[in-house]
mmCIF file of C-alpha atoms and ligand atoms in Angstrom:
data_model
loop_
_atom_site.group_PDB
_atom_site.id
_atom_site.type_symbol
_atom_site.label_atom_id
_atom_site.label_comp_id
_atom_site.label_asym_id
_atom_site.label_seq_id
_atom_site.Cartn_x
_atom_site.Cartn_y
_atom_site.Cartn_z
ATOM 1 C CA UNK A 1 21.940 -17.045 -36.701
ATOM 2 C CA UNK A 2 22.173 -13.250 -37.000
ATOM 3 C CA UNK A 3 21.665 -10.470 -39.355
ATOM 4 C CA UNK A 4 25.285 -11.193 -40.425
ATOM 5 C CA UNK A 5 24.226 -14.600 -41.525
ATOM 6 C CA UNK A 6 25.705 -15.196 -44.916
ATOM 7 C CA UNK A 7 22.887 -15.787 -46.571
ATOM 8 C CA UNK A 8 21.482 -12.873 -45.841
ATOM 9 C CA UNK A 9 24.558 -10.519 -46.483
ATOM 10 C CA UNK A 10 23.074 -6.927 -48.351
ATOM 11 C CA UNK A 11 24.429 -4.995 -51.097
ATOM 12 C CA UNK A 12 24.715 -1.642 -49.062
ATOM 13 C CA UNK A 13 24.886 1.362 -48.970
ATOM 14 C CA UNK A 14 22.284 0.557 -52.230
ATOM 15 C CA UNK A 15 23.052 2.153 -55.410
ATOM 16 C CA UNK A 16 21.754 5.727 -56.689
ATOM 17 C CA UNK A 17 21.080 6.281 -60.017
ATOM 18 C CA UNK A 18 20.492 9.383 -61.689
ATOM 19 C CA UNK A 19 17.530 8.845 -64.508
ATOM 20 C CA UNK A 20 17.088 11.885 -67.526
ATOM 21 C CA UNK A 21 13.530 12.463 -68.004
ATOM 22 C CA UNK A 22 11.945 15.248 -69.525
ATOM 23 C CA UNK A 23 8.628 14.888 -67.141
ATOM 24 C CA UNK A 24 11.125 16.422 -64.411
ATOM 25 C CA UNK A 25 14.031 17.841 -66.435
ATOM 26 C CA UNK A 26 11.161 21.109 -67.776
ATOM 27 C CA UNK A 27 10.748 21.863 -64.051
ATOM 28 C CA UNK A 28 14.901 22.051 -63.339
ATOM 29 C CA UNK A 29 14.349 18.808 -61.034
ATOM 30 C CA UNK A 30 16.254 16.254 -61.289
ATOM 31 C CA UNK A 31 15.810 12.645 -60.372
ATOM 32 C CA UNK A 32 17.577 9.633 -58.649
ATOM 33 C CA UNK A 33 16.547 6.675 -57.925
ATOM 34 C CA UNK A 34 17.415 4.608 -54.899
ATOM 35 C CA UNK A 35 17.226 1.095 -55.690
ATOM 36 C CA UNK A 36 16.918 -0.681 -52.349
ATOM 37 C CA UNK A 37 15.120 -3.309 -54.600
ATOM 38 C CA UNK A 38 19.018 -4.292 -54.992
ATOM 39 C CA UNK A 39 19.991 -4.905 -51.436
ATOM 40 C CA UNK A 40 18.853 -8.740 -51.119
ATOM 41 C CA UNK A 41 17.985 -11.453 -53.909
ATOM 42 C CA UNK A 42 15.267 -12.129 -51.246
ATOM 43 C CA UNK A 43 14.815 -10.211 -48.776
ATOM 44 C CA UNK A 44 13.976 -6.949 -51.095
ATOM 45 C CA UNK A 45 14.581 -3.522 -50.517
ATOM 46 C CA UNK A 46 13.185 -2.280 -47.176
ATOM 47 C CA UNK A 47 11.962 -5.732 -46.339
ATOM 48 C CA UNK A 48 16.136 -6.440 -45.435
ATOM 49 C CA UNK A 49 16.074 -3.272 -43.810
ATOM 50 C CA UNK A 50 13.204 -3.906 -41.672
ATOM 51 C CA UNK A 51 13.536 -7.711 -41.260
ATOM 52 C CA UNK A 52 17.767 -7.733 -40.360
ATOM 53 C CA UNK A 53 17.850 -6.163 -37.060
ATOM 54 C CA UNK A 54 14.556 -8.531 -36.003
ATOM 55 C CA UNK A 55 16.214 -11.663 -37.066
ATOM 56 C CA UNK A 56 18.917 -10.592 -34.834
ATOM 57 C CA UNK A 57 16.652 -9.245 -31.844
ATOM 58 C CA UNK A 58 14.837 -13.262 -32.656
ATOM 59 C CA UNK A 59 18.228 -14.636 -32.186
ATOM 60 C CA UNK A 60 16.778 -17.947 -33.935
ATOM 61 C CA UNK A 61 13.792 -18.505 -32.580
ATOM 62 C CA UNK A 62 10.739 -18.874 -34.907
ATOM 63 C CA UNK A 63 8.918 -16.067 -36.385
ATOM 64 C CA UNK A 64 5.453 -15.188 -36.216
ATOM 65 C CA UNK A 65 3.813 -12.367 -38.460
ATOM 66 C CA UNK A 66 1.089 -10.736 -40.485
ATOM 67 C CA UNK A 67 0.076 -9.874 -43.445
ATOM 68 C CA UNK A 68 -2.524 -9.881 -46.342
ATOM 69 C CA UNK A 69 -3.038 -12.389 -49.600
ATOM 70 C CA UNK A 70 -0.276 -10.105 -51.435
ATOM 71 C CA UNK A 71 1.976 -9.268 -48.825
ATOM 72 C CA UNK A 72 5.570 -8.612 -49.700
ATOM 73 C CA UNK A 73 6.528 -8.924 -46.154
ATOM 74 C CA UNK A 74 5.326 -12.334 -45.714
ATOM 75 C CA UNK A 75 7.051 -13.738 -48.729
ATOM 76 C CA UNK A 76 10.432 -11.814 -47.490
ATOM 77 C CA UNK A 77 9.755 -13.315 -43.807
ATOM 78 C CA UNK A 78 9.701 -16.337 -45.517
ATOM 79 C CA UNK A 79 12.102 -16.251 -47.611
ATOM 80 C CA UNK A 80 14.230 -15.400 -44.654
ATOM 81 C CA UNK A 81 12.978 -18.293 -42.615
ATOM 82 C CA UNK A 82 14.221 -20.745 -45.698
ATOM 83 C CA UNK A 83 17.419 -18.786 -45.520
ATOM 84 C CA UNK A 84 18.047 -18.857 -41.676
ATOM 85 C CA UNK A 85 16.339 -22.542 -41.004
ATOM 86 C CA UNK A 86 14.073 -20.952 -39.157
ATOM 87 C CA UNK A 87 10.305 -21.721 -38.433
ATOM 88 C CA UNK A 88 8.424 -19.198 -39.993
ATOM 89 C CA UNK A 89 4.560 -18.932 -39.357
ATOM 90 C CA UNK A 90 2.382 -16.295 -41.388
ATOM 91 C CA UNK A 91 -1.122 -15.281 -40.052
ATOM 92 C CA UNK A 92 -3.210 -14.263 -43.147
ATOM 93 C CA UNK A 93 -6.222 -11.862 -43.197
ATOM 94 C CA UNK A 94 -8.593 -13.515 -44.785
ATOM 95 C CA UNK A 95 -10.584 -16.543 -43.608
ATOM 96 C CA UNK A 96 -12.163 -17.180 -46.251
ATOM 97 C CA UNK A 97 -8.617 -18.117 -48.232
ATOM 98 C CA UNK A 98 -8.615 -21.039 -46.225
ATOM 99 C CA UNK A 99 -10.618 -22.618 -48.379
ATOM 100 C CA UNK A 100 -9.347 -21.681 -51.886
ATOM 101 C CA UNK A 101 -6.035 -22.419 -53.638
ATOM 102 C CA UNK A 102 -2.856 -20.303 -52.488
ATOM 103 C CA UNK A 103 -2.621 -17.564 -54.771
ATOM 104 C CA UNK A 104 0.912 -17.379 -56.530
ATOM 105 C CA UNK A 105 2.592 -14.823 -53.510
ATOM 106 C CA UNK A 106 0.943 -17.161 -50.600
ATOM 107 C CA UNK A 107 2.112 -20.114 -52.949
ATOM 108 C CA UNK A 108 5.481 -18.843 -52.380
ATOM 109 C CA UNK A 109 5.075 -18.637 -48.865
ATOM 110 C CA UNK A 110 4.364 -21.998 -48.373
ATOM 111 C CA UNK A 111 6.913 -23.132 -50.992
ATOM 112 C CA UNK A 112 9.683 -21.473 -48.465
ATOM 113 C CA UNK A 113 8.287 -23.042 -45.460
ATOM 114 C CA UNK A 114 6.158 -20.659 -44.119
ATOM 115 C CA UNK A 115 3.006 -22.511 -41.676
ATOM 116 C CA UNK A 116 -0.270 -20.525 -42.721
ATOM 117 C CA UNK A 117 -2.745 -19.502 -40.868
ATOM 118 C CA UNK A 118 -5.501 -17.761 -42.089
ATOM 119 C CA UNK A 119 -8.039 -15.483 -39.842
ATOM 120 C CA UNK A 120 -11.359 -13.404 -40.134
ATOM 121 C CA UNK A 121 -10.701 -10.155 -41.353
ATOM 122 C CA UNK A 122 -12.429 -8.617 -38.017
ATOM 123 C CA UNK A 123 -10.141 -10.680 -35.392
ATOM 124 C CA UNK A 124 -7.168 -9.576 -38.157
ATOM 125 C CA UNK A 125 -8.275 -6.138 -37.278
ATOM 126 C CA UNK A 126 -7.867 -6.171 -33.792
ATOM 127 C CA UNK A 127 -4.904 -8.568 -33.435
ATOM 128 C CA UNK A 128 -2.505 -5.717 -32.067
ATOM 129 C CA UNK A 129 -4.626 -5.810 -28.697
ATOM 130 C CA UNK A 130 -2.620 -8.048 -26.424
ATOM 131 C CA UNK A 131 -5.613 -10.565 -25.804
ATOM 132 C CA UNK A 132 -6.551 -11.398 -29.380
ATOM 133 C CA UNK A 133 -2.953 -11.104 -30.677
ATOM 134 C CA UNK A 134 -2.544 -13.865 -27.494
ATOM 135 C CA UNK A 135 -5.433 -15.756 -29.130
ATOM 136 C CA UNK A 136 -4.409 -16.148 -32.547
ATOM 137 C CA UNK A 137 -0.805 -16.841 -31.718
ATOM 138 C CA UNK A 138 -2.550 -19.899 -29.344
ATOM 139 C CA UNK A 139 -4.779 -20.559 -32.757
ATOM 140 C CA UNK A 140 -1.475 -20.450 -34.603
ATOM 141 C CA UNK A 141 0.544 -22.807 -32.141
ATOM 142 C CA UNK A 142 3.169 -19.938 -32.217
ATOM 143 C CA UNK A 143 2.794 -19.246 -28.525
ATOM 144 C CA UNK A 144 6.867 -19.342 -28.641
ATOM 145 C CA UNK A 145 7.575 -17.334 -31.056
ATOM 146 C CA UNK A 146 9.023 -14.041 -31.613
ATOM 147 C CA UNK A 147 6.049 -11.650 -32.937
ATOM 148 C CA UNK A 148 7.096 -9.486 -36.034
ATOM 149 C CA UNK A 149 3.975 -6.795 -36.337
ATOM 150 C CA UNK A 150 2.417 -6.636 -39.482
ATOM 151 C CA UNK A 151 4.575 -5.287 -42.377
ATOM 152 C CA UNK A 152 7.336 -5.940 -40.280
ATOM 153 C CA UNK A 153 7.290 -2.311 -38.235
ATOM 154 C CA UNK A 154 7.943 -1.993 -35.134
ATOM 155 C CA UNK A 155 11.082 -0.428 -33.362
ATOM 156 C CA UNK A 156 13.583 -2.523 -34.055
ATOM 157 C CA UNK A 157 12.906 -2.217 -37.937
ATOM 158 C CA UNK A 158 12.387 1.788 -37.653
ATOM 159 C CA UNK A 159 15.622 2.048 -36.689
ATOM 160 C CA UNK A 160 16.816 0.078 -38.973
ATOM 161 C CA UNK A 161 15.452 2.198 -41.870
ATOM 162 C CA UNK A 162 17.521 4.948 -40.543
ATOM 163 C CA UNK A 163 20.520 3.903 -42.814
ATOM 164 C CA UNK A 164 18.050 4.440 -45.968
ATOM 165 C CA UNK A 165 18.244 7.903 -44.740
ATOM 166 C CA UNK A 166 21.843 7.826 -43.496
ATOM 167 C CA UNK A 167 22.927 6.932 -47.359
ATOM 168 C CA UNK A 168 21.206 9.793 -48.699
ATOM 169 C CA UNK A 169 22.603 12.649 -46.787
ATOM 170 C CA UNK A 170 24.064 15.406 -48.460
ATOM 171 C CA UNK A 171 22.406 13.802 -51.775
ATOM 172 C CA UNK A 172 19.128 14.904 -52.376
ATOM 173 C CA UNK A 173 16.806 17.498 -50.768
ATOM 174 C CA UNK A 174 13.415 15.508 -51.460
ATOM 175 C CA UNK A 175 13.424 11.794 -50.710
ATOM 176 C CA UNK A 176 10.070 10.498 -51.854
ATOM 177 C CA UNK A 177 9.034 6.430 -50.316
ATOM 178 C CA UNK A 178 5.922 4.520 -50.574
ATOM 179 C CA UNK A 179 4.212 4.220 -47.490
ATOM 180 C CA UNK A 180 2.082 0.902 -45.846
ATOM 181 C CA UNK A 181 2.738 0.877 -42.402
ATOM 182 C CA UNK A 182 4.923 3.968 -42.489
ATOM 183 C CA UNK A 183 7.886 2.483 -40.675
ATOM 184 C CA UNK A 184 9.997 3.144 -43.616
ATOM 185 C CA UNK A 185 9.365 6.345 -43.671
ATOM 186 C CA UNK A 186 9.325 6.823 -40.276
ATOM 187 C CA UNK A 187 13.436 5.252 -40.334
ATOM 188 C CA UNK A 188 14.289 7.255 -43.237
ATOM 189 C CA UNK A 189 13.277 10.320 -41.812
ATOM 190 C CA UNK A 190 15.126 9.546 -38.508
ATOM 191 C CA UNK A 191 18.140 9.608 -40.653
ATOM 192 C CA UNK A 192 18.383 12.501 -42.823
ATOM 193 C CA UNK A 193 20.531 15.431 -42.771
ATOM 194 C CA UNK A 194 19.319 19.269 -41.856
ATOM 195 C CA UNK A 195 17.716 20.833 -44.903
ATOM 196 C CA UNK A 196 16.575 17.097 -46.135
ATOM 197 C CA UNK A 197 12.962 16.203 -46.064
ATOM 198 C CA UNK A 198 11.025 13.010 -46.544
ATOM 199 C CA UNK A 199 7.747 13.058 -48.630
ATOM 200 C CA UNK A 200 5.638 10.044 -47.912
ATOM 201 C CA UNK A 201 2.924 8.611 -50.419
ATOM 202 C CA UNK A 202 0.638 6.153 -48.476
ATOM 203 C CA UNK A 203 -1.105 3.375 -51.087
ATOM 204 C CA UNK A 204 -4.006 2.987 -48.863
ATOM 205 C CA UNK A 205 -6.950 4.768 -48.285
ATOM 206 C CA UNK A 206 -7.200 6.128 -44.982
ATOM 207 C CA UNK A 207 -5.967 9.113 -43.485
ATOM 208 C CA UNK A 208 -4.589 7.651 -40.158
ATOM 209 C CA UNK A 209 -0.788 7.163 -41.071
ATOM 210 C CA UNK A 210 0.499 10.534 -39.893
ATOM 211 C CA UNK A 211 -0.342 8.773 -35.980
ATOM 212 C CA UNK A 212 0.752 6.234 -36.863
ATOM 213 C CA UNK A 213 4.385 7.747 -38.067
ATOM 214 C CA UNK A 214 4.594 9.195 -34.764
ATOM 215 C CA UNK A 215 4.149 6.065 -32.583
ATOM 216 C CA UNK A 216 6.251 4.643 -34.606
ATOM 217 C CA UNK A 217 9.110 7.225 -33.855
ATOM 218 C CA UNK A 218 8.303 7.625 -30.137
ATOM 219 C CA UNK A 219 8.740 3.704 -30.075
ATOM 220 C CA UNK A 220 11.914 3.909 -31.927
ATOM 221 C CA UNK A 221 13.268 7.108 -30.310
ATOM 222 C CA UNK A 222 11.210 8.662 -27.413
ATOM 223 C CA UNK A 223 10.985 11.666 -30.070
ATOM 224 C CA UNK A 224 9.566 13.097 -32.890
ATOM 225 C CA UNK A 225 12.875 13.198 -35.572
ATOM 226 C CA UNK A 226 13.267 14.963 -38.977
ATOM 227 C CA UNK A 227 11.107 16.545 -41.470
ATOM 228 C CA UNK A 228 8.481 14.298 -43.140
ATOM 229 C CA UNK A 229 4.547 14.728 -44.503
ATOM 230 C CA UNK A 230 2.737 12.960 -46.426
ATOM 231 C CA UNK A 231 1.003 13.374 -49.592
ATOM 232 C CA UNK A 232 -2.095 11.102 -49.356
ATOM 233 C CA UNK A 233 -3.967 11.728 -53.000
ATOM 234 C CA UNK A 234 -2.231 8.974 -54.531
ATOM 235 C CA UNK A 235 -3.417 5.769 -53.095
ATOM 236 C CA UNK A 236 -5.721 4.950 -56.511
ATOM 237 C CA UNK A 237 -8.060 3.202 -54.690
ATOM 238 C CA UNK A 238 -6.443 1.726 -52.067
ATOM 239 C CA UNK A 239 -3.995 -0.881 -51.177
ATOM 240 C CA UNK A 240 -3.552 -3.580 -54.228
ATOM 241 C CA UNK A 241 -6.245 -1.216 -56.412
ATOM 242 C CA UNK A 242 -5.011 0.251 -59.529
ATOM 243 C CA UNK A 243 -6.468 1.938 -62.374
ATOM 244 C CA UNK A 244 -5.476 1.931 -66.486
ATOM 245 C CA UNK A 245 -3.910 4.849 -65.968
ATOM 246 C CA UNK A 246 -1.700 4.041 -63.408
ATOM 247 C CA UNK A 247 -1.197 0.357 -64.893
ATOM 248 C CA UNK A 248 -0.245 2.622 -68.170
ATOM 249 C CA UNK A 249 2.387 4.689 -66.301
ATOM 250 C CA UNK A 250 3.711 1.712 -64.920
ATOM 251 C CA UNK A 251 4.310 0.624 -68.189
ATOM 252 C CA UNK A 252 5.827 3.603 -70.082
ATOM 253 C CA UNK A 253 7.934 4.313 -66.617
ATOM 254 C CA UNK A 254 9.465 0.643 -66.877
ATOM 255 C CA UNK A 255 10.360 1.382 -70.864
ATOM 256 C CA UNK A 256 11.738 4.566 -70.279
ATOM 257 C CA UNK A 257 14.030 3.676 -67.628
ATOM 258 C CA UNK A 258 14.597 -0.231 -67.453
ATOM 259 C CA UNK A 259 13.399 -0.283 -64.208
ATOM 260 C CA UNK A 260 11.262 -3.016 -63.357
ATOM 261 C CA UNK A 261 8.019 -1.198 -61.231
ATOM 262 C CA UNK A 262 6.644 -2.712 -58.157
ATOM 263 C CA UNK A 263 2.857 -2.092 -58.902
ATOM 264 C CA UNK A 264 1.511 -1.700 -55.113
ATOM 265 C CA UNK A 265 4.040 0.682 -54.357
ATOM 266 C CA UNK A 266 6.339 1.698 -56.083
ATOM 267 C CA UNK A 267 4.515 2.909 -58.792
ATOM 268 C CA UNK A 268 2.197 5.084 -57.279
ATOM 269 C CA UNK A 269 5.485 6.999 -55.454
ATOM 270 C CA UNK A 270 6.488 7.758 -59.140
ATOM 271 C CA UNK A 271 3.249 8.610 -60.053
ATOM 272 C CA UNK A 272 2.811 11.255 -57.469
ATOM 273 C CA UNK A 273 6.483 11.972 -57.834
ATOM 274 C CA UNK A 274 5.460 12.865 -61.756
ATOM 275 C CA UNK A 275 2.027 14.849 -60.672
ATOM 276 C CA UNK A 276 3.760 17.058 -58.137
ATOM 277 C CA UNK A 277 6.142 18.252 -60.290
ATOM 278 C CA UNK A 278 3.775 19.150 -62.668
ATOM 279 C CA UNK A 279 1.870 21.106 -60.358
ATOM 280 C CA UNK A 280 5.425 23.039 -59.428
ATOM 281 C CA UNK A 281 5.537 21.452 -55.933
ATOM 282 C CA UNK A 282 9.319 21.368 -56.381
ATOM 283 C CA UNK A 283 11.577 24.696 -56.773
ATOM 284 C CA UNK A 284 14.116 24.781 -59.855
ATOM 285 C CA UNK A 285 16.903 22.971 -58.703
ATOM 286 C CA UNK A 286 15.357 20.258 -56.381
ATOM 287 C CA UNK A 287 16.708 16.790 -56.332
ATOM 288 C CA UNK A 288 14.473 14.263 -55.672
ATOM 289 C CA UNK A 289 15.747 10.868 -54.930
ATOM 290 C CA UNK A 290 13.108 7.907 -55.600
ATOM 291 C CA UNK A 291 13.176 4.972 -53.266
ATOM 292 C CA UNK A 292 12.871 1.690 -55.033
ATOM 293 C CA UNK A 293 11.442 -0.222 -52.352
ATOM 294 C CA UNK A 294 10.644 -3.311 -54.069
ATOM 295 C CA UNK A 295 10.418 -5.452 -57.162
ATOM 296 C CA UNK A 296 7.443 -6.890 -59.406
ATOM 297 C CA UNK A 297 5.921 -10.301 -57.844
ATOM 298 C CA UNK A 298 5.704 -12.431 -60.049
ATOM 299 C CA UNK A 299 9.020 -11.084 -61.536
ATOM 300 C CA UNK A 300 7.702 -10.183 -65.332
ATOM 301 C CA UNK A 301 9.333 -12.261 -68.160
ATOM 302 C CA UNK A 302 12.687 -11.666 -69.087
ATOM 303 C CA UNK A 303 13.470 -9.547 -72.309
HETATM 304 C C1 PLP B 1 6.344 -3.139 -47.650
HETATM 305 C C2 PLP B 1 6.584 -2.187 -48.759
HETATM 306 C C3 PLP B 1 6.460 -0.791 -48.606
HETATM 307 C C4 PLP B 1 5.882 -0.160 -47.364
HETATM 308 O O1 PLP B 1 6.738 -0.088 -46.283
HETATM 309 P P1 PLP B 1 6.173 0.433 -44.883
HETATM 310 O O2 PLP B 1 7.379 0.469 -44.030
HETATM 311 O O3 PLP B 1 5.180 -0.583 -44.405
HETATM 312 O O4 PLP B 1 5.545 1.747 -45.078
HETATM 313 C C5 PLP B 1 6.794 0.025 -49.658
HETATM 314 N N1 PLP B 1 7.196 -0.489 -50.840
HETATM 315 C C6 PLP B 1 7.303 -1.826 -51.039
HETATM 316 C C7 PLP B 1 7.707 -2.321 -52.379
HETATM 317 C C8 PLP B 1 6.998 -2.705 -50.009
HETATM 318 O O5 PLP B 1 7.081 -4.034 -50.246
#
């Protein structure tokens, strides 16, 4: 019951595609894109990355973790769970969803197996503090089980993301990734080469992920490791918010290119990806390489 489970067996190193657009071809850039989105039916993009080495580190014991009404890392933990035969158990912020039906992403949850259990938004708050994680896992009837942190970062999946950086060296000088928790970025940075930097675009509002990048690497490493920032004017109102304008660039990015765009994420990387370059943020002769991170939920109809 590992990592190496069939069922769970990636498509890796992911492709890299190069994409011709004029938004970035003006400015002598040129773009890639990185489509973890392709690594796992399932367990998409740097949910596999994040997830594989816990499963492992879990060794088969149930999983316990966190997320919000829309998380993609609850629906990949359990997905995983379904996968593995594993007990999963998801602790959802958000009392009040108790009481309501599942929306379609919590539906799926439940559909895979996963054991809700839904909590205040102030004890959600605070559950990284040992004695009301310990109370909520009590709540849960998890007591047993092995934690994975909300949005599935903690060491373990840090270094896991390091091979998202590890694939790209020698490739690109710019790799751009969506940021919730950070722990992909904080992986991916981890494994660049010299002269590669990671750009970072969080989608919530906020200002505290730069600490949080750093716990994350002294966790993961005992040491800061490669060159990272973030660029945190492209959130559009915060996590799950979007505007037409956005929702529009979404659209036209998806016709362009084929590529199906994750709204929470994904699409606000491109979008500040797009901006930056029309502010000149990128010398002539930059390549930028676009990490896919993730796919549309509900997938969008076919055709
Ligand atoms: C979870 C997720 C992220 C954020 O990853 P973090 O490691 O939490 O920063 C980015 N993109 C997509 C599509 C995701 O599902």
């Amino acid at each position: 019951m590992t990592s190496l489970d069939p069922a769970l067996r990636p498509r890796l190193p992911s492709p890299l595609r190069d994409v011709a657009d004029d938004r970035f071809e003006r400015h002598g850039v040129r773009l890639l894109l990185k489509r973890d989105d392709l690594i796992h039916p399932e367990l998409i993009g740097n949910k596999w990355r994040k997830l594989a080495p816990n499963l492992e580190a879990a060794a088969g014991r149930p999983l316990v973790t966190f997320g919000g009404a829309y998380s993609n890392h609850l629906r990949a933990t359990a997905a995983a769970g379904r996968l593995l035969g594993v007990p999963t158990v998801g602790v959802v912020r958000g009392q009040e969803l108790a009481d309501r039906p599942l929306n379609p992403s919590l539906a799926r949850c439940a559909a895979d197996g996963m054991r809700l259990h839904f909590v205040d938004r102030s004890t959600y708050r605070h559950k990284a503090e040992p004695e009301t994680l310990a109370a909520i896992l009590r709540a849960a009837r998890a007591e047993e089980a092995y934690v994975v942190p909300e949005g599935g970062s903690n060491a373990e999946a840090v270094r896991g993301c390091t091979a998202l950086g590890a694939e790209l060296r020698g490739l690109a000088d710019v790799v751009a990734v969506a940021c919730g928790t950070g722990g992909t970025l904080a992986g991916l940075a981890a494994g660049l080469g010299t002269g590669q930097r990671a750009l970072g675009v969080p989608v919530l509002k906020g200002g505290f992920l730069a600490a949080d990048i750093r716990r994350l690497q002294e966790a993961a490493f005992g040491e800061p490791r490669g060159t990272w920032s973030l660029d945190e004017r492209f959130h559009f109102g915060g996590y799950a918010r979007t505007t037409p304008q956005l929702d529009a660039f979404a659209d036209d990015f998806e016709q362009r290119h084929g590529l199906p765009v994750e709204r929470l994420y994904v699409a606000k990387m491109l979008y500040a990806l797009v901006a930056l370059t029309e502010e000149g943020a990128f010398p002539r002769g930059t390549t930028l390489a676009a990490t896919v991170t993730g796919r549309p939920f509900p997938a969008p109809p076919a055709g």
